Short mmCIF file of C-alpha atoms and ligand atoms in Angstrom, two decimals:
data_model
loop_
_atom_site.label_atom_id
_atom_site.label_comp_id
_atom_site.label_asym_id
_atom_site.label_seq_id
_atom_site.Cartn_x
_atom_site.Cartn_y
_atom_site.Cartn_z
CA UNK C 1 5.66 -17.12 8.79
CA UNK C 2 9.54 -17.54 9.80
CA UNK C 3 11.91 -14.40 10.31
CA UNK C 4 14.87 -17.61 10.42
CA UNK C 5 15.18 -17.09 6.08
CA UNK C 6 18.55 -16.03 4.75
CA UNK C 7 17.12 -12.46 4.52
CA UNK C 8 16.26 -11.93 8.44
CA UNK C 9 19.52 -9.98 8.75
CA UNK C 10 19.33 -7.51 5.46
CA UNK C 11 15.31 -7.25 6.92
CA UNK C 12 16.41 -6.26 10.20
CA UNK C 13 19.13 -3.50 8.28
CA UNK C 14 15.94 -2.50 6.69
CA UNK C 15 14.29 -1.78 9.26
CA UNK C 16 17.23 0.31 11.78
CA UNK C 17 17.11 2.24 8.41
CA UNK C 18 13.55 2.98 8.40
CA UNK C 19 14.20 3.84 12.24
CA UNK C 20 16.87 6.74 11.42
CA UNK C 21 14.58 7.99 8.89
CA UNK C 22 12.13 8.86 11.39
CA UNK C 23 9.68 5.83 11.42
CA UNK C 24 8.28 5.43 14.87
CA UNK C 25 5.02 3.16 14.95
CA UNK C 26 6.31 0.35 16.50
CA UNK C 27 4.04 -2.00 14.94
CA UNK C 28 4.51 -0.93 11.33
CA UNK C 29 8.33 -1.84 12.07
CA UNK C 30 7.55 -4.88 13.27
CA UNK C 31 5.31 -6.33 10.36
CA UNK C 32 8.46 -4.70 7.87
CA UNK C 33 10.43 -6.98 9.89
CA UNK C 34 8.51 -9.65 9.66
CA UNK C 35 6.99 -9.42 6.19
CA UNK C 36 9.57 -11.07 3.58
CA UNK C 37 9.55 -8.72 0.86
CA UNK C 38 12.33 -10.77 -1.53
CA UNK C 39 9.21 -13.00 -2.36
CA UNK C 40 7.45 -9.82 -3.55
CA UNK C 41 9.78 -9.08 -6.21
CA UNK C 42 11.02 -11.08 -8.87
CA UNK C 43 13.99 -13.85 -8.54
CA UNK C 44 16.35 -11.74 -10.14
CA UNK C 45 16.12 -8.25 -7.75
CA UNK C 46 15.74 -10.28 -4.49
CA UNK C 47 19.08 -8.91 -3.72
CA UNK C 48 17.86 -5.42 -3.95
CA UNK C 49 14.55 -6.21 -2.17
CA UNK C 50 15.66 -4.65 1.80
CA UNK C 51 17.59 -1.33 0.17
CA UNK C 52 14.88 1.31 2.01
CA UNK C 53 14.90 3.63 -0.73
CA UNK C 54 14.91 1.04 -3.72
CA UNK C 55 11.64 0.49 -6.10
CA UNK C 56 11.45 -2.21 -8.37
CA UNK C 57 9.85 -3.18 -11.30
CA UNK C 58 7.32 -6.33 -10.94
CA UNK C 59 6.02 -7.03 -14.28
CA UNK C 60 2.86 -5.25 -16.77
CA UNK C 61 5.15 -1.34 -16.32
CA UNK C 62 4.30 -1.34 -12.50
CA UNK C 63 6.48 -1.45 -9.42
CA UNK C 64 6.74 -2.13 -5.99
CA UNK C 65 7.15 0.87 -3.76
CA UNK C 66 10.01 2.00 -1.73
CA UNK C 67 9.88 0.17 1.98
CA UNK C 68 10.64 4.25 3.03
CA UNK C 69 7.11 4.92 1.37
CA UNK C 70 5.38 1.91 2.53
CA UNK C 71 6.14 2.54 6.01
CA UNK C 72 5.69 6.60 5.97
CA UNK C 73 2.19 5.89 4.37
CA UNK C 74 1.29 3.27 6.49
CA UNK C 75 2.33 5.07 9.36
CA UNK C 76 0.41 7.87 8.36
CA UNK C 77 -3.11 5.65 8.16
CA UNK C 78 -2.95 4.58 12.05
CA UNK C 79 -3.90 1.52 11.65
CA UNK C 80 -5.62 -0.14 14.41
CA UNK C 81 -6.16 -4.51 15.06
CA UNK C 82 -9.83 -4.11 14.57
CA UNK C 83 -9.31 -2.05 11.61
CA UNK C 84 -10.79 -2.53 7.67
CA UNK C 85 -9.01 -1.59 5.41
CA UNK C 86 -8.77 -0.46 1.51
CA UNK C 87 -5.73 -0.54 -0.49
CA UNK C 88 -5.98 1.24 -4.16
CA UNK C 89 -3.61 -0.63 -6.30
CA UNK C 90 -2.73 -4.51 -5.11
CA UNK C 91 0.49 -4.64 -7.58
CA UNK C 92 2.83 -7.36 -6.20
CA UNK C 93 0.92 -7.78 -2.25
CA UNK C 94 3.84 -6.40 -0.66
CA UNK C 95 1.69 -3.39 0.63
CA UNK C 96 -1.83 -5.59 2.10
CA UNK C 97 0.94 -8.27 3.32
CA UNK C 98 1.74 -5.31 5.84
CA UNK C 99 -1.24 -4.09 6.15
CA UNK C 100 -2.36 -7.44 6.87
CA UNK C 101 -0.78 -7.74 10.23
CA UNK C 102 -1.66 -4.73 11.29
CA UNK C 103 -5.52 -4.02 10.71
CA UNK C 104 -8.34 -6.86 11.16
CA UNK C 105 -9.33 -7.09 7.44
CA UNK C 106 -7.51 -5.74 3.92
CA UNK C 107 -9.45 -5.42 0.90
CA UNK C 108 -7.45 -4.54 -2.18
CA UNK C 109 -8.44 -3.60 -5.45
CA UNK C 110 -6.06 -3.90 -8.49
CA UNK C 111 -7.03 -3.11 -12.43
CA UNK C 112 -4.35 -5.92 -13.67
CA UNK C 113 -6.13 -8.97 -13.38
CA UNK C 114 -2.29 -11.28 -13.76
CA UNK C 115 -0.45 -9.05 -11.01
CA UNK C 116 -3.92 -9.41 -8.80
CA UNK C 117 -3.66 -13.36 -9.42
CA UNK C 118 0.27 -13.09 -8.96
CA UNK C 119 -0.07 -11.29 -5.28
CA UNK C 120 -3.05 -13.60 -3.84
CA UNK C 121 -0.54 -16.65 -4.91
CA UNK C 122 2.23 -14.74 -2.52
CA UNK C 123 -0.21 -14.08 0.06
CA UNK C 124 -1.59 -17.54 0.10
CA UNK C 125 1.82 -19.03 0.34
CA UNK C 126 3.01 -17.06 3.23
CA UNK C 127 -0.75 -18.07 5.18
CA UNK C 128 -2.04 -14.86 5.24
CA UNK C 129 -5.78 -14.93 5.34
CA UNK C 130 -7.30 -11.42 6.06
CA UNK C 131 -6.49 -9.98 2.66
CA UNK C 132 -9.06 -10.51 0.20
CA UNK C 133 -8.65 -9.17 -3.72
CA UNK C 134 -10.68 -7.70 -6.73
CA UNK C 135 -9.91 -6.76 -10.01
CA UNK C 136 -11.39 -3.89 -10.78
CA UNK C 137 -11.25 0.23 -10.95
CA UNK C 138 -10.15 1.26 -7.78
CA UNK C 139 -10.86 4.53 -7.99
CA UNK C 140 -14.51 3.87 -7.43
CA UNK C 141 -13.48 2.40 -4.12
CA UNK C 142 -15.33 -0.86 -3.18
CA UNK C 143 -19.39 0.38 -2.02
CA UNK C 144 -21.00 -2.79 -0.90
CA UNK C 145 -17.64 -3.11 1.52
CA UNK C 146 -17.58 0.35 2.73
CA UNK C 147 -17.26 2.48 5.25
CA UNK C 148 -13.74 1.68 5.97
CA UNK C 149 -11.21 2.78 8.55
CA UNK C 150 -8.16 3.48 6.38
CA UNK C 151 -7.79 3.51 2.80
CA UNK C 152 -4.30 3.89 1.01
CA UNK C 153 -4.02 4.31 -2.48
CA UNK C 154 -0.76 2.88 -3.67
CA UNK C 155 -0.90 4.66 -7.48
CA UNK C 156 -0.70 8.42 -8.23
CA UNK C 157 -4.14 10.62 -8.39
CA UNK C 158 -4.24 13.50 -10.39
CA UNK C 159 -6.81 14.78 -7.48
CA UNK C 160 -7.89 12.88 -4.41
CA UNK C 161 -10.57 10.73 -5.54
CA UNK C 162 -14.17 11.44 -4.20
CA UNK C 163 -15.80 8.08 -3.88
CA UNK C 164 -13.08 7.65 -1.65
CA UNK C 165 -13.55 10.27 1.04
CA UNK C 166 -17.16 9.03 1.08
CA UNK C 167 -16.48 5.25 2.00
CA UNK C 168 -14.05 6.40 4.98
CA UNK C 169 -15.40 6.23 8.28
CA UNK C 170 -16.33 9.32 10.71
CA UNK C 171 -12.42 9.71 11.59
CA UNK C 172 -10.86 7.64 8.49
CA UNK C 173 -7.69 8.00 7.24
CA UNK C 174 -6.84 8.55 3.07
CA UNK C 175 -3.44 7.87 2.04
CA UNK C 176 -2.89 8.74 -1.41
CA UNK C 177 -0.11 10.30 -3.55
CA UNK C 178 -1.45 13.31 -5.76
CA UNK C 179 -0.24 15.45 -8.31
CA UNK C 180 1.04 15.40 -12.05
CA UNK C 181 2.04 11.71 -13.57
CA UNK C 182 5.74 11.72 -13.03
CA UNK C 183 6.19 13.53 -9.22
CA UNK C 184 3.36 13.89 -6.28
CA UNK C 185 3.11 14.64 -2.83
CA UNK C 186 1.53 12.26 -0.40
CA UNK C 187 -1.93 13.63 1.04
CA UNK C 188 -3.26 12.68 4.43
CA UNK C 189 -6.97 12.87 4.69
CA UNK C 190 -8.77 12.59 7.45
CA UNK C 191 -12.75 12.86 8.09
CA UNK C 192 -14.30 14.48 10.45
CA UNK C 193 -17.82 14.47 10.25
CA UNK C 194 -18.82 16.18 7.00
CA UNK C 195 -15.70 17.88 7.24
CA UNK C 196 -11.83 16.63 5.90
CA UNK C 197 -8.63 17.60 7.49
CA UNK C 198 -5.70 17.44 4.83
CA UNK C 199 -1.77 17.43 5.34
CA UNK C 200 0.68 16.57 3.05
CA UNK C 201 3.12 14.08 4.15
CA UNK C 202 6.10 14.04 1.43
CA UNK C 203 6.95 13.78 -1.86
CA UNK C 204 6.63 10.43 -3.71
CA UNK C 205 6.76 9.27 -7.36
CA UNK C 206 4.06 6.76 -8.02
CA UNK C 207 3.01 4.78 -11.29
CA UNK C 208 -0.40 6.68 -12.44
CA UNK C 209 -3.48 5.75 -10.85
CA UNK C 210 -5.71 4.89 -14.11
CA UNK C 211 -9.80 5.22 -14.18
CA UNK C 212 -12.68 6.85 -13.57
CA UNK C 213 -11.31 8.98 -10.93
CA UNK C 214 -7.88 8.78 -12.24
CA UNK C 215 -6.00 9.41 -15.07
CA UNK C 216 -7.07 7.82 -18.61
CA UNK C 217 -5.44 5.06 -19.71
CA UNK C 218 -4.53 2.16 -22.38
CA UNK C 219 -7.29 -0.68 -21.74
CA UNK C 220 -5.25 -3.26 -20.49
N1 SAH N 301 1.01 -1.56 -3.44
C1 SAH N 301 1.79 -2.28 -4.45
C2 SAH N 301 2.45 -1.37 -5.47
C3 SAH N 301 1.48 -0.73 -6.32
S1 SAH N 301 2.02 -0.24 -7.94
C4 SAH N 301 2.81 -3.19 -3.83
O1 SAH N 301 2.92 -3.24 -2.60
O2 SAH N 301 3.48 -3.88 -4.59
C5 SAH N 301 0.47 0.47 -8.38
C6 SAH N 301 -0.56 -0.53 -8.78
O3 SAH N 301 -1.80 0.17 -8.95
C7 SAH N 301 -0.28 -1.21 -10.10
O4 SAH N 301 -0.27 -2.60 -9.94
C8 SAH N 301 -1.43 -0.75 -11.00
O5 SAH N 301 -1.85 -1.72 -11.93
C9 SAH N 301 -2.51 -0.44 -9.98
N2 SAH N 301 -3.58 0.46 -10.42
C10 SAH N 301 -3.48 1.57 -11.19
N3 SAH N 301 -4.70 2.13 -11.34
C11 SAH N 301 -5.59 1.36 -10.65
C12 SAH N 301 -7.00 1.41 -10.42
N4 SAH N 301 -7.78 2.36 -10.93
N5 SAH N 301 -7.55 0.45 -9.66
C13 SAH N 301 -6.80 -0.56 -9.13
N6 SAH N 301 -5.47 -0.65 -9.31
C14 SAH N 301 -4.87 0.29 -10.06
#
């Protein structure tokens, strides 16, 4: 992967921004830097793709989230090298691209089988190898795969979804926006034991998370 591309500068911008907003784990800056998120979005909003606080729409009503909100949550899951990961909601790849370079394996689940299709062509163009995709209801998390060390869900919960706590590790990490369908707040989960440790991070505004454990839905 080459940070030479006509958008190394407006990355780099991106980044310094993410810096002043109070993003400190070195290595999530450094795989934003790296990670060329123009591909991610389609032709037309490449120019908008490094604004930090910027979503944008990738096709089927879903989006790709703000780099501000990728790096807080990611920042939040302390993600380690030898690290497996989950990611609820696969939507363009931007999010397990990241992910990618930081943790030893991503798994990520998305319920749109041509955006799932759509992101593993991205990922497969840029070389990226550790990221492997399913189409399916996330919200049941993926059980022959589990425990994992981190899971992020990248689509608003009405709750925190159970199956999920269970297929974290002793000291795991759940990332996921909760609250009503149009505003949340970003929950930090962490488990200890039989026990969980929650915080609330910020406020976020995430497409809904739709499923078992989610909300109900069109069939798509
Ligand atoms: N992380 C993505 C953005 C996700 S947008 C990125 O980096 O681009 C949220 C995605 O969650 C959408 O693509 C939506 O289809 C998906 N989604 C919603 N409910 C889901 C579920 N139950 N299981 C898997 N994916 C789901």
């Amino acid at each position: 992967m080459t940070a030479t591309d006509g958008y190394a500068y407006r990355r780099m911008q991106m980044v310094e921004a993410l810096v002043r907003l109070g993003i400190r784990d070195q290595r999530v800056l450094e795989a934003m830097r790296v990670i060329p998120r123009d591909l991610f979005v389609p032709e037309a909003y490449r120019h908008a793709a490094y604004s930090e606080d910027v979503s944008i729409n990738i096709g089927e009503g879903q989006t790709i989230s703000q780099p501000r909100v990728v790096a807080a949550m990611t920042e939040a899951a302390r993600i380690g090298p030898d690290d497996r990961v989950l990611e609820i909601g696969t939507g363009s790849g931007y999010q397990a691209a990241v992910l990618a370079r930081l943790a030893r394996f991503v798994f990520s689940i998305e319920r749109i089988a041509p955006l799932a299709r759509q992101a593993k062509a991205r990922l497969d163009g840029l070389g990226i190898e550790n990221v492997s995709i399913k189409v399916m209801d996330g919200t049941l998390g993926w059980r022959a795969l589990a425990p994992f060390d981190a899971i992020l869900v990248t689509a608003a919960a009405p709750d925190v979804p159970e199956p999920l706590i269970e297929q974290l590790v002793d000291g795991g990490r759940l990332v996921v926006p909760v609250g009503a369908r149009e505003s949340q707040v970003i929950r930090v989960v962490e488990r200890r034991g039989e026990r969980c440790v929650t915080r609330d991070l910020q406020g976020a505004c995430f497409v809904p998370l739709i499923g078992r454990h989610g909300w109900q839905g069109e069939p798509t």
